[in-house]
Structure formats: C-alpha cells, structure tokens
Amino acid sequence: MKFCSECAHPVDLLIPEGDNRPRFVCKQCAAIHYQNPKLVVGSIPVWQPEGEEVRVLLCKRAIEPRHGFWTLPAGFMENSETTAEAAVRETEEEAGADIDIGSLFSLLNVAQVHQVHLFYLARLRSLDFAPGIESLDARMFAEHEIPWEELAFPTIRKTLELFFADCARMREGGGFGFHTHDIVRPMRISSDPD
C-alpha cells in the first residue's frame, strides 16, 4: 500500500501506538489501514439417491490460479452476505447448481496466503448443473473417481479426505463432524494437469 484510501496522502509502515504489528498509517489523517485475512467460502455439493454411492460435484477451473485443475465450488466472500449465502452463491456461479445448504463442515487456516477457507455440506436438489464462466467443466465424482492428483489446492484435498472419512463413519453408525485444520504446505503445486 502506498497511499491512504481516505485522503490519498502517502502512508508509512510503522507500529501504531498501542499496537504490536506494523500497519500502514497515514500521518496526514491518522487513518490506520488494517489488512486482514480473506474468507474463501464454498460447498461440498453431494448427490446420493437411496442405496447408491455418494457423489460430489467438482468444477474444473477456467481461471488462474490453478487453471485446469479441479476444485469444489468456492470463492471469496462478498460484503453484506453470510458465509452460508456465499457458499450458495459460489455454487450457483461456478457450477450452475441448485443446493440445499447444510452445516459448516470444515474450516482451514491458510496463514501463508492470509486466507481462511470454509466449506459447507450441501445437497444437490437435482442433477441440472452446468459450468459457470469461471469453470471449464462441472462433473459428479464418486470417491474412487476423484482426480486426486489434479485437485487445485491443498484445502480441497483435505476437505474431500475429511468428507469421505466421515462418509465411512456414517456407514458404521457415526455422523459428520466439524473439522479444523491448518494448511502449512504451499497452496500451489507446480505440476500441470495435462
């Protein structure tokens, strides 16, 4: 940051009085510009007709980062919406899918890129879906069909691993839990999906 968004005066990086971290501070108007983590919110859209294997809807990214890799429908939360509303909106935008939103399933801290990723359980209302402008493809996958080596981000892999582990517990009489995890490895992998 070079200029104050309040008065356009140049800012300095310093520790304000009473604080313990460097912040961008405007000496002209005294505005302190805090930079906080961004929320990435999405869903785990599932389809499981009676007696059939659970399937998850994934989208193939049409944008960077990780163009051509598979992801759960997710994106940055907008102002004036709840996290659940953000998950529904992102699922509609990226996969054209209509969902019933469920409970919050995973919260993943990605401190190295200043993000927190949240994923909600969701039930597809129908199989009427289509890739949105940010997606090359949208497809249903059973656990054994997941393109594990072509997943876009570690948060997607971890969420899917936790989801299918909970599915296995469900078959044994258990239930879905709420999971938190810290992602400490790089968010991008250098390999190409093709």
Tab-separated table of C-alpha atoms in Angstrom:
chain	number	residue	atom	x	y	z
A	1	MET	CA	0.000	0.000	0.000
A	2	LYS	CA	1.383	3.378	-0.983
A	3	PHE	CA	-1.463	5.856	-0.486
A	4	CYS	CA	-4.215	6.378	2.050
A	5	SER	CA	-7.662	5.325	0.817
A	6	GLU	CA	-9.177	8.074	2.999
A	7	CYS	CA	-7.198	11.146	1.890
A	8	ALA	CA	-4.728	9.913	-0.801
A	9	HIS	CA	-1.692	11.000	1.229
A	10	PRO	CA	1.323	8.633	1.200
A	11	VAL	CA	1.307	6.059	4.007
A	12	ASP	CA	4.122	4.760	6.181
A	13	LEU	CA	4.574	1.224	7.507
A	14	LEU	CA	5.003	1.510	11.273
A	15	ILE	CA	3.716	0.135	14.553
A	16	PRO	CA	0.960	2.459	15.800
A	17	GLU	CA	0.896	3.434	19.460
A	18	GLY	CA	-0.823	0.728	21.491
A	19	ASP	CA	-0.396	-1.877	18.717
A	20	ASN	CA	2.184	-4.630	18.267
A	21	ARG	CA	2.287	-5.093	14.480
A	22	PRO	CA	3.372	-2.935	11.565
A	23	ARG	CA	0.419	-1.243	9.859
A	24	PHE	CA	0.072	1.207	7.004
A	25	VAL	CA	-0.568	4.550	8.710
A	26	CYS	CA	-1.437	7.896	7.177
A	27	LYS	CA	0.319	10.719	9.023
A	28	GLN	CA	-1.968	13.242	7.288
A	29	CYS	CA	-5.389	11.987	8.506
A	30	ALA	CA	-4.205	9.401	11.108
A	31	ALA	CA	-6.062	6.529	9.415
A	32	ILE	CA	-4.679	3.103	10.251
A	33	HIS	CA	-5.157	0.643	7.394
A	34	TYR	CA	-5.575	-2.862	8.791
A	35	GLN	CA	-5.064	-5.789	6.459
A	36	ASN	CA	-6.977	-8.879	7.493
A	37	PRO	CA	-7.306	-12.413	6.121
A	38	LYS	CA	-9.827	-13.046	3.359
A	39	LEU	CA	-12.566	-15.658	3.614
A	40	VAL	CA	-12.899	-18.240	0.861
A	41	VAL	CA	-16.263	-19.976	1.173
A	42	GLY	CA	-17.655	-22.950	-0.698
A	43	SER	CA	-19.730	-26.083	-0.572
A	44	ILE	CA	-19.432	-29.844	-0.852
A	45	PRO	CA	-22.410	-30.480	-3.161
A	46	VAL	CA	-23.451	-34.130	-2.851
A	47	TRP	CA	-25.885	-36.432	-4.605
A	48	GLN	CA	-26.838	-39.775	-3.094
A	49	PRO	CA	-30.047	-41.441	-4.229
A	50	GLU	CA	-31.322	-44.176	-1.908
A	51	GLY	CA	-28.883	-47.090	-1.788
A	52	GLU	CA	-26.355	-45.525	-4.157
A	53	GLU	CA	-22.791	-44.354	-3.658
A	54	VAL	CA	-22.332	-40.724	-2.616
A	55	ARG	CA	-21.072	-38.467	-5.393
A	56	VAL	CA	-19.557	-34.978	-5.127
A	57	LEU	CA	-19.786	-32.143	-7.664
A	58	LEU	CA	-16.404	-30.707	-8.679
A	59	CYS	CA	-15.558	-27.869	-11.064
A	60	LYS	CA	-12.551	-27.618	-13.375
A	61	ARG	CA	-11.073	-24.131	-13.066
A	62	ALA	CA	-11.158	-21.825	-16.097
A	63	ILE	CA	-9.173	-19.120	-14.288
A	64	GLU	CA	-5.848	-18.701	-12.552
A	65	PRO	CA	-4.582	-19.656	-10.136
A	66	ARG	CA	-4.569	-23.376	-10.990
A	67	HIS	CA	-6.310	-23.152	-14.365
A	68	GLY	CA	-7.381	-26.645	-15.495
A	69	PHE	CA	-7.367	-28.176	-12.005
A	70	TRP	CA	-10.416	-29.494	-10.138
A	71	THR	CA	-11.989	-27.792	-7.129
A	72	LEU	CA	-15.084	-27.671	-5.002
A	73	PRO	CA	-17.199	-24.632	-5.907
A	74	ALA	CA	-15.829	-21.820	-3.734
A	75	GLY	CA	-14.641	-18.245	-3.841
A	76	PHE	CA	-14.134	-15.046	-1.908
A	77	MET	CA	-16.948	-13.945	0.354
A	78	GLU	CA	-18.599	-10.640	-0.558
A	79	ASN	CA	-19.593	-7.868	1.830
A	80	SER	CA	-23.206	-7.970	3.060
A	81	GLU	CA	-23.602	-11.747	2.809
A	82	THR	CA	-23.370	-14.532	5.348
A	83	THR	CA	-20.916	-17.375	4.903
A	84	ALA	CA	-23.784	-19.726	4.019
A	85	GLU	CA	-25.077	-17.243	1.418
A	86	ALA	CA	-21.557	-17.025	-0.041
A	87	ALA	CA	-21.379	-20.824	-0.344
A	88	VAL	CA	-24.731	-20.954	-2.165
A	89	ARG	CA	-23.771	-18.066	-4.480
A	90	GLU	CA	-20.391	-19.580	-5.376
A	91	THR	CA	-22.007	-22.958	-6.096
A	92	GLU	CA	-24.520	-21.287	-8.418
A	93	GLU	CA	-21.847	-19.160	-10.137
A	94	GLU	CA	-19.241	-21.876	-10.660
A	95	ALA	CA	-21.406	-24.947	-11.249
A	96	GLY	CA	-24.887	-23.649	-12.054
A	97	ALA	CA	-26.095	-25.942	-9.273
A	98	ASP	CA	-29.097	-25.507	-7.003
A	99	ILE	CA	-28.333	-26.706	-3.461
A	100	ASP	CA	-29.808	-27.034	-0.007
A	101	ILE	CA	-27.079	-25.736	2.269
A	102	GLY	CA	-26.223	-27.832	5.301
A	103	SER	CA	-23.933	-27.351	8.256
A	104	LEU	CA	-20.422	-25.945	8.239
A	105	PHE	CA	-18.083	-28.886	7.662
A	106	SER	CA	-14.504	-27.586	7.550
A	107	LEU	CA	-12.504	-24.510	8.486
A	108	LEU	CA	-8.972	-24.450	7.095
A	109	ASN	CA	-6.449	-21.796	8.067
A	110	VAL	CA	-4.050	-20.884	5.263
A	111	ALA	CA	-1.927	-18.315	7.078
A	112	GLN	CA	0.823	-18.099	4.442
A	113	VAL	CA	-1.640	-16.598	1.910
A	114	HIS	CA	-3.735	-14.704	4.517
A	115	GLN	CA	-6.897	-16.761	3.957
A	116	VAL	CA	-9.415	-18.870	5.848
A	117	HIS	CA	-11.340	-21.465	3.787
A	118	LEU	CA	-14.814	-22.594	4.909
A	119	PHE	CA	-16.797	-25.445	3.331
A	120	TYR	CA	-20.447	-26.289	3.954
A	121	LEU	CA	-22.144	-29.624	3.419
A	122	ALA	CA	-24.757	-29.252	0.689
A	123	ARG	CA	-27.327	-31.451	-1.024
A	124	LEU	CA	-27.942	-31.029	-4.734
A	125	ARG	CA	-31.625	-30.503	-5.492
A	126	SER	CA	-31.174	-32.012	-8.953
A	127	LEU	CA	-28.504	-33.034	-11.435
A	128	ASP	CA	-29.334	-29.975	-13.541
A	129	PHE	CA	-25.993	-28.142	-13.401
A	130	ALA	CA	-23.522	-26.655	-15.873
A	131	PRO	CA	-20.113	-24.989	-15.616
A	132	GLY	CA	-20.203	-21.251	-14.997
A	133	ILE	CA	-17.909	-18.653	-16.550
A	134	GLU	CA	-15.063	-19.491	-14.121
A	135	SER	CA	-15.297	-23.247	-14.828
A	136	LEU	CA	-14.278	-25.363	-17.815
A	137	ASP	CA	-16.319	-28.347	-16.650
A	138	ALA	CA	-18.559	-29.480	-13.791
A	139	ARG	CA	-18.877	-33.188	-13.023
A	140	MET	CA	-20.010	-35.660	-10.392
A	141	PHE	CA	-17.390	-37.945	-8.819
A	142	ALA	CA	-17.607	-40.945	-6.528
A	143	GLU	CA	-14.717	-41.261	-4.076
A	144	HIS	CA	-12.770	-43.697	-6.272
A	145	GLU	CA	-13.179	-41.355	-9.277
A	146	ILE	CA	-11.834	-38.173	-7.631
A	147	PRO	CA	-8.868	-36.835	-9.669
A	148	TRP	CA	-6.720	-36.593	-6.523
A	149	GLU	CA	-3.547	-35.568	-8.381
A	150	GLU	CA	-5.411	-32.864	-10.288
A	151	LEU	CA	-7.002	-31.048	-7.353
A	152	ALA	CA	-6.362	-27.310	-7.347
A	153	PHE	CA	-5.474	-26.659	-3.713
A	154	PRO	CA	-4.495	-28.494	-0.510
A	155	THR	CA	-7.675	-27.171	1.154
A	156	ILE	CA	-9.785	-29.004	-1.430
A	157	ARG	CA	-7.872	-32.255	-0.963
A	158	LYS	CA	-8.072	-32.048	2.842
A	159	THR	CA	-11.788	-31.246	2.814
A	160	LEU	CA	-12.530	-34.156	0.471
A	161	GLU	CA	-10.398	-36.537	2.560
A	162	LEU	CA	-12.280	-35.490	5.701
A	163	PHE	CA	-15.639	-35.742	3.918
A	164	PHE	CA	-15.086	-39.286	2.655
A	165	ALA	CA	-13.688	-40.348	6.049
A	166	ASP	CA	-16.920	-39.078	7.647
A	167	CYS	CA	-18.948	-40.928	4.970
A	168	ALA	CA	-17.193	-44.145	6.035
A	169	ARG	CA	-18.049	-43.392	9.691
A	170	MET	CA	-21.679	-42.783	8.659
A	171	ARG	CA	-21.849	-46.302	7.224
A	172	GLU	CA	-20.748	-47.568	10.660
A	173	GLY	CA	-23.386	-45.558	12.529
A	174	GLY	CA	-21.399	-42.359	13.094
A	175	GLY	CA	-22.013	-38.901	11.720
A	176	PHE	CA	-20.455	-35.888	10.099
A	177	GLY	CA	-18.229	-33.757	12.277
A	178	PHE	CA	-16.898	-30.229	12.109
A	179	HIS	CA	-13.216	-30.157	11.167
A	180	THR	CA	-10.499	-27.543	11.579
A	181	HIS	CA	-7.067	-27.834	10.041
A	182	ASP	CA	-4.029	-25.642	9.363
A	183	ILE	CA	-2.573	-25.875	5.863
A	184	VAL	CA	1.175	-25.343	6.160
A	185	ARG	CA	2.378	-26.543	2.770
A	186	PRO	CA	2.340	-24.291	-0.319
A	187	MET	CA	-1.100	-23.630	-1.815
A	188	ARG	CA	0.167	-24.193	-5.347
A	189	ILE	CA	1.737	-27.306	-6.757
A	190	SER	CA	3.991	-26.838	-9.782
A	191	SER	CA	2.653	-29.760	-11.841
A	192	ASP	CA	0.376	-29.253	-14.835
A	193	PRO	CA	-2.945	-31.130	-15.050
A	194	ASP	CA	-2.422	-32.136	-18.696
